[in-house]
Steps between C-alpha positions, in 0.01 A plus 500: 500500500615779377597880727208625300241265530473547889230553654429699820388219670667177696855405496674702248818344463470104389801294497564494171511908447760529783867620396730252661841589523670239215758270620913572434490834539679755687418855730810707564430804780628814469761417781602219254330194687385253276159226613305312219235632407212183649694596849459867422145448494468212833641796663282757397688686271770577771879377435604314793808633516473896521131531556460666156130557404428383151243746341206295442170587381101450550511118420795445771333696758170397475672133508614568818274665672165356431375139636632195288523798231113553505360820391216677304629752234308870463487716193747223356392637132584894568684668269649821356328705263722795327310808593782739418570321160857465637770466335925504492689204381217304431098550549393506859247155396796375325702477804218372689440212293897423492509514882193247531615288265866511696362461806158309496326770705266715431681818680740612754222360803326240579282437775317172662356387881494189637684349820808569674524261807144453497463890527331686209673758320492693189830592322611692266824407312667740236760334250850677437520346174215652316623872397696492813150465754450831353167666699221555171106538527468100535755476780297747685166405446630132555593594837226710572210217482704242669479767776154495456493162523671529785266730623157293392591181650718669812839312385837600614736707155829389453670718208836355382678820280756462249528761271659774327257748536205660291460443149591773289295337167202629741666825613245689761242133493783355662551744778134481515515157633700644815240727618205187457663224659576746782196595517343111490767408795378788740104319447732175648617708743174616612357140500837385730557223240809454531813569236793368406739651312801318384780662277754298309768577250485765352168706654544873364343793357109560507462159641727577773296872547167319589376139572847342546535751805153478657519165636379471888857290460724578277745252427764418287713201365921556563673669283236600319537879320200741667516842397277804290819577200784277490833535630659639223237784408543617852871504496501711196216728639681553864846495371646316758554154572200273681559289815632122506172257412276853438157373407564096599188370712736513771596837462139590480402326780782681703333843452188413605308381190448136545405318765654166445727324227343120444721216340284362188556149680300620798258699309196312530547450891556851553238602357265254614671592833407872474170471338330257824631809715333780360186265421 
């Protein structure tokens, strides 16, 4: 069954549509630390060796997280539209299709509920490696009705960032998206459902500016890059040099803006840890 064919109801990822990772082949970390690749994945996407957090997307997580890997999809078959009748190198709908057919998603989100430890919870998972888990009108209103869902059937949020920021093939839509999902995770607020938000490598720009710092926790895998402009654009803008590990989760969590860094191999415990206190 094909990525396309789903439906938004039952279990949404059958056996057979699962990406295993192939025998006889090889991960290599940044700190040069090499594991193979079916270990990799045992492990949950953390070497061994140096603790280095793989970036993984919506598939992994929602692997890990939900029951026996259980879950309902929403909106699966949301897409772009080109309302701006973009264009640079190639036609905004151009590099849509190209990304989907790359990827096998549908956009830079996707979002499902089901069990986590028995607990329900609705999550929302954005995808690096679909124009960089750039923030565009689906993204937004992706998030925005799982909230609601959230909201409806009084089910604990989990957001899980990883992206580069707004989409500039949307220009001001994009920002838009800020401003509602805000807006959508005060009504959460109000209802004292609680919310999750968990930021992974790399969460900046717009995405960073609203719901990936809202969370009643905000948390953050090691290592992971957390910050509005990047390193470099703020060196260049300051004119001086930045300080050792500037914008790392740990950094981040130093000054005051996270409060807790969670191993990906305790995730689900955490979290199910957290959640039946504030319940």
């Amino acid at each position: 069954m094909s990525w396309f064919k789903r439906k938004d109801k039952g279990i949404q990822t059958p056996t057979e549509a699962k990406k295993e990772a192939p025998d006889g082949l090889w991960y290599k970390t940044p700190s040069g630390k090499i594991i193979h690749t079916r270990e990799l994945k045992n492990n949950a996407y953390v070497s061994p060796e140096d603790d280095y957090h793989v970036r993984i997307g919506s598939n992994e997580y929602f692997e890990i997280l939900f029951d026996d890997n259980r879950f309902t999809e929403l909106d699966a078959t949301m897409e772009s539209g080109d309302p701006l009748g973009f264009e640079d190198t190639k036609k905004y709908p151009d590099r849509i299709k190209a990304s989907q057919k790359k990827t096998e998603l549908r956009d830079a989100t996707r979002t499902a509920q089901g069990k986590m430890n028995g607990l329900p919870l609705t999550i929302a998972c954005m995808d690096f490696s679909f124009i960089g888990g750039s923030m565009g009108s689906v993204v937004g209103e992706k998030i925005s009705r799982a909230i609601d869902h959230s909201l409806v059937n009084k089910k604990p949020f989990l957001m899980i960032s990883k992206s580069g920021g707004a989409r500039m093939m949307e220009a001001g839509l994009s920002l838009m998206q800020m401003a509602k999902t805000s807006a959508k995770l005060a009504l959460l607020s109000e209802a004292k459902i609680p919310y999750i938000s968990l930021m992974t490598d790399p969460t900046t720009g717009g995405v960073t500016a609203s719901y990936a710092m809202l969370g009643d926790f905000n948390i953050a895998e090691p290592g992971a890059l957390i910050g509005f402009a990047g390193p470099r654009v703020i060196r260049e803008t300051i004119g001086k040099g930045l300080p050792k590990g500037f914008q790392s989760a740990e950094f981040v969590r130093d000054h005051g803006f996270l409060d807790f860094i969670v191993d990906r191999r305790n995730l689900k415990s955490k979290l199910t840890t957290l959640l039946k206190m504030v319940q």
